[in-house]
Coordinates of C-alpha atoms in Angstrom, one line a residue:
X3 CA -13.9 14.0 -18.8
X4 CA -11.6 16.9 -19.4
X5 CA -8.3 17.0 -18.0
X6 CA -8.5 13.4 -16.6
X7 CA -4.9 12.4 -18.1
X8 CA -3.7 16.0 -16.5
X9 CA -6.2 14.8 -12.9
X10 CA -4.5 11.3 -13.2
X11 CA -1.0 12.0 -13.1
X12 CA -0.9 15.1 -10.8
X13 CA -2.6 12.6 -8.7
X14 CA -0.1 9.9 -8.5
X15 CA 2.5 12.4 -7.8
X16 CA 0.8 13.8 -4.9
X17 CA 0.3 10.1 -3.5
X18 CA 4.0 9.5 -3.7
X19 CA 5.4 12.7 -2.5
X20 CA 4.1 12.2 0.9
X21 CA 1.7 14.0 3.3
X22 CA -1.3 14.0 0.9
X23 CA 0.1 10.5 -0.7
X24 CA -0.6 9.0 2.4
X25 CA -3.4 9.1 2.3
X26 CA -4.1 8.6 -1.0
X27 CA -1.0 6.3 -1.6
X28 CA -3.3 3.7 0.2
X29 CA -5.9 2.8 -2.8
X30 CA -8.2 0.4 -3.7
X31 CA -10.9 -2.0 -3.1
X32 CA -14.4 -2.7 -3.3
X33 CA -15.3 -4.8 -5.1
X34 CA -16.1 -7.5 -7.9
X35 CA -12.3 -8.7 -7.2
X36 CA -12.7 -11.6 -9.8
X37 CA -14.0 -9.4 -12.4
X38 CA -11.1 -7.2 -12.0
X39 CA -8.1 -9.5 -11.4
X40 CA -6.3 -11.6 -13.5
X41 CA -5.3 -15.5 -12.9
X42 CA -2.2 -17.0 -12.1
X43 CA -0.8 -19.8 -14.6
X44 CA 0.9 -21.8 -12.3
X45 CA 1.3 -24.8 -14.3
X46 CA 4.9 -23.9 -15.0
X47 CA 6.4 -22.8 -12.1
X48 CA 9.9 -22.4 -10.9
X49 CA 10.4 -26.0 -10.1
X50 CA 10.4 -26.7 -14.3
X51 CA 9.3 -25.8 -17.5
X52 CA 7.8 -22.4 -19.1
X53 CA 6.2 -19.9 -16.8
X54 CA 3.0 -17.7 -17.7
X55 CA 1.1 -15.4 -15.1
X56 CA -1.8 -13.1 -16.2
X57 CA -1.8 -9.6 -14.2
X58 CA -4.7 -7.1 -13.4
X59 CA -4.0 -5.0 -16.8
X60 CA -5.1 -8.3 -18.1
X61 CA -1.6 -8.8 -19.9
X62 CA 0.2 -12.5 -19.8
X63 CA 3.8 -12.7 -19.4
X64 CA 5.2 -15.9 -20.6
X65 CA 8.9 -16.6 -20.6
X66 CA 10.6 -20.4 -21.0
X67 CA 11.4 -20.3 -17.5
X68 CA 10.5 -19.1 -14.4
X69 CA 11.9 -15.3 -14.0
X70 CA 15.1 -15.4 -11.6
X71 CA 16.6 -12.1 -12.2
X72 CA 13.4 -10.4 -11.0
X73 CA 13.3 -6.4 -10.2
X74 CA 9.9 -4.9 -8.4
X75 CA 8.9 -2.2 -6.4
X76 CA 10.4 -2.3 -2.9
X77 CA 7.2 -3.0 -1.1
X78 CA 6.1 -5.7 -3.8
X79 CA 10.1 -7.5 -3.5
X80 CA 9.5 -7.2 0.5
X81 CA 6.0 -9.1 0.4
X82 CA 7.2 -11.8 -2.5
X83 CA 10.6 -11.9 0.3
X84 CA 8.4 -13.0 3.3
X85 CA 7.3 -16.0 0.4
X86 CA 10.6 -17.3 0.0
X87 CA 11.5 -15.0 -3.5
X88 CA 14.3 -13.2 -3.7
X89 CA 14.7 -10.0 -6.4
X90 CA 18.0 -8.9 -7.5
X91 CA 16.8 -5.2 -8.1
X92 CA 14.3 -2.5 -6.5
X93 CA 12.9 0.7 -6.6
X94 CA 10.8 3.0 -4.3
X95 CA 11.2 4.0 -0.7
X96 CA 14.0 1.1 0.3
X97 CA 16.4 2.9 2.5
X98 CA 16.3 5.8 5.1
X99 CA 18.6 9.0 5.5
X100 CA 20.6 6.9 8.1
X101 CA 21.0 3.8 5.8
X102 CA 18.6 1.7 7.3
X103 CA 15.7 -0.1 6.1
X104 CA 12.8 1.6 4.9
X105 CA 9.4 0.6 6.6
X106 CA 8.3 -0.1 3.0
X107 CA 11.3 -2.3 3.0
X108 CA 9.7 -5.2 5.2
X109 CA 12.1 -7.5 6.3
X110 CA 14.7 -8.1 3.5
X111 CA 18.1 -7.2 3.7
X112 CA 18.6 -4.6 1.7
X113 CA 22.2 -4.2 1.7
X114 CA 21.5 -7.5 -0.9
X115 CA 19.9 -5.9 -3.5
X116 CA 20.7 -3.1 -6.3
X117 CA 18.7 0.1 -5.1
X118 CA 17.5 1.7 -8.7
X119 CA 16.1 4.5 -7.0
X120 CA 14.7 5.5 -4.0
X121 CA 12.5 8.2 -3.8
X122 CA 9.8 9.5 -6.4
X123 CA 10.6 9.8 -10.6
X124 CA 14.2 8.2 -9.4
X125 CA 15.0 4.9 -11.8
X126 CA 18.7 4.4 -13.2
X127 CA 18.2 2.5 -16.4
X128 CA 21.4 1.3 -16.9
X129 CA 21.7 0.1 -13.5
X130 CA 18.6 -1.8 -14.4
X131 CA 19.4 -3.1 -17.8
X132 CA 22.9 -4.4 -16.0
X133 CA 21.0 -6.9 -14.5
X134 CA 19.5 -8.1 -17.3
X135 CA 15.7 -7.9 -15.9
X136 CA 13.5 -11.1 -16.7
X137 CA 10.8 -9.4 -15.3
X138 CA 9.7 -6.2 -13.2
X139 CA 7.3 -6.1 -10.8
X140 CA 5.1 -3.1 -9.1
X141 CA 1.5 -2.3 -8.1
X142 CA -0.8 0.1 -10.1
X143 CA -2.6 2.7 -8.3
X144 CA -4.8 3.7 -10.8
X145 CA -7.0 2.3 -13.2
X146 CA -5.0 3.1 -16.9
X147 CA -2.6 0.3 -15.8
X148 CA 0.3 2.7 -14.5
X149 CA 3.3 0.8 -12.6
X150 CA 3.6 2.3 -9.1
X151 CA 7.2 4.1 -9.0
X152 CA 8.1 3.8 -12.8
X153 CA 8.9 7.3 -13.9
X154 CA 6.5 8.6 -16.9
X155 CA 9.8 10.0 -18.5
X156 CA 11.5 6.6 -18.6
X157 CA 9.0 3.9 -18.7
X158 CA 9.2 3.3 -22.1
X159 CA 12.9 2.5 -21.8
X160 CA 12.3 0.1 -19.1
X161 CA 9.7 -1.4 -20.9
X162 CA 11.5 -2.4 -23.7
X163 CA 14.3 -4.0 -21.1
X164 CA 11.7 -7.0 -19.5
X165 CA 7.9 -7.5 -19.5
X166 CA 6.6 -6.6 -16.7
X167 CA 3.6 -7.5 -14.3
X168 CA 1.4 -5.5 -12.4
X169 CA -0.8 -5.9 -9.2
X170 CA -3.9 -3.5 -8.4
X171 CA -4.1 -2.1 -5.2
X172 CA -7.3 0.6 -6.9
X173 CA -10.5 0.0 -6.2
X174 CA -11.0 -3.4 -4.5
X175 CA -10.4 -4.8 -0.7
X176 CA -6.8 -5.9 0.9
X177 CA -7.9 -9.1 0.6
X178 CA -7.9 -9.0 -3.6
X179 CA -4.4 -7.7 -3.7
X180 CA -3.4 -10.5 -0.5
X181 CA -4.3 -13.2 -2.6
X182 CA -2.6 -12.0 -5.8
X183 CA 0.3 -11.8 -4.5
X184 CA 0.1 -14.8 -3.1
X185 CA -1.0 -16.4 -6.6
X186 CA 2.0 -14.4 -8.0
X187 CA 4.5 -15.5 -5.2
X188 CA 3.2 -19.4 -5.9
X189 CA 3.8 -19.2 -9.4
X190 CA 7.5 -18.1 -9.0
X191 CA 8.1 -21.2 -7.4
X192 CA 7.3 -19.9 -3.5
X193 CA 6.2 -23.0 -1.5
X194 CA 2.9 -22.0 0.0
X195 CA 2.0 -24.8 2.3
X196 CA 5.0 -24.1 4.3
X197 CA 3.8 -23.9 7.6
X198 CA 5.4 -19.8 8.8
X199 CA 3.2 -19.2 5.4
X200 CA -0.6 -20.7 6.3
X201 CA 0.1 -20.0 9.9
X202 CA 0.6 -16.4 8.7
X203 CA -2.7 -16.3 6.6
X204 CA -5.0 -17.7 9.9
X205 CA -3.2 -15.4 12.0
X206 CA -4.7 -12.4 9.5
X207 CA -7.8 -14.1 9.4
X208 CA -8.4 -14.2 13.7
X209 CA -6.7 -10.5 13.7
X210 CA -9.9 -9.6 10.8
X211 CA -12.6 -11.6 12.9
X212 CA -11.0 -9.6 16.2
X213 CA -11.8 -6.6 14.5
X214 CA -14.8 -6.9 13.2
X215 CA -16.3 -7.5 17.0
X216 CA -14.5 -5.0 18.0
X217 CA -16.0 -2.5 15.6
X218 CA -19.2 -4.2 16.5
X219 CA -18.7 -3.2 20.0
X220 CA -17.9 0.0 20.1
X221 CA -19.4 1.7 16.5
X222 CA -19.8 4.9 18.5
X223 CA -16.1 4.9 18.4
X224 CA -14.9 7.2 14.8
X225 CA -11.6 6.5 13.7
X226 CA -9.7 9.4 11.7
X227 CA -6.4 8.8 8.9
X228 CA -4.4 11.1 8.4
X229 CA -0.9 12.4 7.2
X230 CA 1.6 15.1 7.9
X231 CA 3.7 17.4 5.9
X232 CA 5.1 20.9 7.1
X233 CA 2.2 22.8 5.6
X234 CA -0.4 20.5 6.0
X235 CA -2.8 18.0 7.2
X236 CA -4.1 15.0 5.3
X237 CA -7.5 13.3 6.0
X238 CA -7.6 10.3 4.2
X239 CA -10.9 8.9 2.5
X240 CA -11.7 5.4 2.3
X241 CA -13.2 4.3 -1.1
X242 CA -9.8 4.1 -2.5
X243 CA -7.9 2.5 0.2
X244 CA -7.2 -1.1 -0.1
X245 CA -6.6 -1.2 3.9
X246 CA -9.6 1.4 4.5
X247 CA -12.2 -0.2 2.2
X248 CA -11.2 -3.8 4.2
X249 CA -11.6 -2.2 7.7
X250 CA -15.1 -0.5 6.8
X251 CA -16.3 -3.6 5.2
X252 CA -15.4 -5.3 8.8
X253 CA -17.6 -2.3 10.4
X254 CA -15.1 0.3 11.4
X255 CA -16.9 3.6 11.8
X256 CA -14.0 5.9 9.3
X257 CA -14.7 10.1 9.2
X258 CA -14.9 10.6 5.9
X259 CA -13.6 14.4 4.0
X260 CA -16.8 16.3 2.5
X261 CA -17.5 15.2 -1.1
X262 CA -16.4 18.7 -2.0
X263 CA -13.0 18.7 -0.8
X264 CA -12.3 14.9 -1.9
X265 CA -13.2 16.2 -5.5
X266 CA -10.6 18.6 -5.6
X267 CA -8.4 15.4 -5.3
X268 CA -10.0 12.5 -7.1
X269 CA -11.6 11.3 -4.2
X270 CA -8.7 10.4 -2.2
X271 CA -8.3 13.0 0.7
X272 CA -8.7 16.3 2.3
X273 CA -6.0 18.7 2.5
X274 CA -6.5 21.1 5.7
X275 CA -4.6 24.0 7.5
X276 CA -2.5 23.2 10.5
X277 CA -5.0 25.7 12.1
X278 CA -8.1 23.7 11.0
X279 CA -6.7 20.4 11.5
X280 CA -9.8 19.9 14.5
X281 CA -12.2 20.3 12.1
X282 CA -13.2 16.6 11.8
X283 CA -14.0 14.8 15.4
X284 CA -12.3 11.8 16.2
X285 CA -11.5 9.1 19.1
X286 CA -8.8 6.9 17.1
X287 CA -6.3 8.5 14.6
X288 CA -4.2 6.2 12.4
X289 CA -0.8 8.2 10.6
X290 CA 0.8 7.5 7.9
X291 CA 3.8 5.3 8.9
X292 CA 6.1 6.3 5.7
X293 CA 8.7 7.7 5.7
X294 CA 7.6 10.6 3.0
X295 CA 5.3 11.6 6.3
X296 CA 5.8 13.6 9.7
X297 CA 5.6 11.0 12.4
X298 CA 3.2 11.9 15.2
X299 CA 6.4 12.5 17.4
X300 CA 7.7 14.8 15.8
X301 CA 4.9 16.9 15.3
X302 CA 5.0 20.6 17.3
X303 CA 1.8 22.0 15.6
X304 CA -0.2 23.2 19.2
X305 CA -3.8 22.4 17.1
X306 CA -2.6 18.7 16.7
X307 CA -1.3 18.5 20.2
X308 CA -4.6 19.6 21.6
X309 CA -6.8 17.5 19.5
X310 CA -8.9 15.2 22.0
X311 CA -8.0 11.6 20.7
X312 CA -4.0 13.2 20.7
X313 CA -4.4 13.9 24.2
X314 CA -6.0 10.5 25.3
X315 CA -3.3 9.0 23.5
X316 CA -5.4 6.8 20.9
X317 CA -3.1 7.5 18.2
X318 CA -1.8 4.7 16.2
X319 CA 0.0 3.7 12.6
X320 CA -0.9 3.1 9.4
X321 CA 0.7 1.2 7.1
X322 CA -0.4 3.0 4.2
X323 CA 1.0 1.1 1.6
X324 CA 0.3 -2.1 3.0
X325 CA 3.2 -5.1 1.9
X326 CA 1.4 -7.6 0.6
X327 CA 1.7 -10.8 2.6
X328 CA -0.3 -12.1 5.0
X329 CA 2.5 -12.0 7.4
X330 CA 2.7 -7.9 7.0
X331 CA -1.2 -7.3 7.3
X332 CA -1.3 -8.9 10.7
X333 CA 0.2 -6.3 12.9
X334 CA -2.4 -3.5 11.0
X335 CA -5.0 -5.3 11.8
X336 CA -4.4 -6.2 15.2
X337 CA -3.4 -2.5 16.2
X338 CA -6.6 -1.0 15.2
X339 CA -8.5 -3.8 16.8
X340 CA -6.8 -3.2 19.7
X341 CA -7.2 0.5 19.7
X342 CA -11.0 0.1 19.2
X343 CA -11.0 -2.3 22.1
X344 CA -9.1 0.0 23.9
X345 CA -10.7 3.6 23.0
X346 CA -12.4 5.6 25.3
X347 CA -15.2 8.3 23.3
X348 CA -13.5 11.7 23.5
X349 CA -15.0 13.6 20.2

């Protein structure tokens, strides 16, 4: 295919730059998850001995020990955080104009860790090889094995700092990229029978089932995901959505773009006009919750304020680059459940 390298990597800009990102950021699942996915090694864990884990580019890291001085993408360090593993470095979205938290940030205190960068083709190397890596971590939103957040004009310095491992979040279901973290998370030593952890996995599980009879109830009901940026609107497709491709397989009824304008993009979303942002009909619409993207708020465009579902109020979140614990995926879950339950049909 001509220009695929070019496609590729103008792509993954777009998806971290914001607006179109979010929707595309979102990536991934459909599935055949076990031919895809790697397997965890977790003979030799933290507690002793040498560690191995086998990631989705196939690649096994071993080392004599369990990695401590860990660095990952802020979203991947926020989801092994809510396992009990702590990283010493990040990079991506981890703090806000104002010094706070990022939403991609999770719960971890990130006044605790070294901030390598924090927005797009950002990543200080000698920050990094100060503290002495044993291992980086990110996700890979495409399917040539690229680490989500690692600049193309460094990554070969990084690489020769620490081995790294990497987690798809392309083309399969939450659920794949749930349990390899979790897989990952339990071979770093993370004690996964702790009760806040399994109680955390059946509380995803009852907030999938809720959905799923939800959707069943009310399939009339179209649900719309978008993203804002100044100049324009974002409608998100879902075959390359790790949180999209979930709720559809549940039975959410998603507008899609037209096949002609999700080509123009690789498949991952539509870019329209302020003035033709009503050109799909909704009753739910789910924004981008990063921070890269206009928050519904804050946006004064009079075509937005007048769409139907914006009016009724049946505007929600989305977490478009989901952290990967169970614990994070809850809340997603239950919102759109809940705003299915609560829709009333406006398009």
């Amino acid at each position: 295919m001509p220009n695929a390298r070019t496609a590729r990597l103008s792509r993954r800009g777009l998806l971290a730059a914001g607006g179109a990102l979010g929707l595309g950021a979102v990536l991934t699942a459909c599935g055949d998850d076990d031919a895809k996915d790697g397997g965890a090694d977790t003979k030799g864990s933290a507690k002793s001995g040498p560690w191995s884990f086998k990631d989705d580019r196939g690649t096994t890291v071993k080392l004599d020990e369990a990695p401590k001085n860990i660095v990952a993408f802020t979203g991947v360090a926020a989801a092994l955080y809510d396992y009990g593993i702590e990283v010493k470095g990040v990079f991506g979205p981890t703090t806000t104009k104002d010094g706070k938290a990022d939403v991609q940030a999770g719960d971890m205190d990130v006044s605790k860790v070294t901030v390598l960068g924090n927005v797009w083709d950002q990543f200080n190397v000698e920050k990094y090889a100060a503290l002495a890596p044993d291992v980086l971590i990110s996700t890979m939103f495409d399917d040539a094995g690229t680490l989500w957040y690692v600049p193309e004009a460094s990554k070969d310095k990084i690489a020769k700092l620490a081995p790294s491992v990497g987690i798809s979040v392309f083309d399969r279901q939450l659920t794949g990229p749930l349990q390899r973290m979790w897989e990952l998370a339990e071979s770093l030593g993370a004690d996964m029978k702790d009760a806040k952890i399994t109680d955390a996995k059946k509380r995803f599980e009852a907030a999938s089932e809720r959905l799923r009879k939800a959707a069943k109830a009310k399939p009339e009901i179209k649900v719309l995901v978008g993203s804002a940026s100044p100049e324009l609107f974002y409608v998100s497709g879902t075959n390359l959505s790790i949180d999209l491709e979930y709720f559809k397989a549940l039975g959410v009824n998603f507008v899609e773009p037209t096949e002609e304008a999700k080509k123009a993009t690789g498949g991952w979303f539509e870019s329209l006009s302020w003035e033709n942002v009503d050109k799909h009909k909704a009753d739910v619409i789910m924004m981008d919750d990063r921070s890269s993207a206009i928050q519904p708020a804050d946006i004064t465009e009079a075509t937005w304020k007048q769409l139907p579902a914006v009016k009724a109020g049946q505007v929600i979140a989305r977490s478009t680059e989901p952290i990967l614990s169970y614990d994070k995926c809850v809340a997603p879950v239950e919102a759109l459940a809940e705003a299915i339950e609560k829709a009333k049909k406006v398009s």
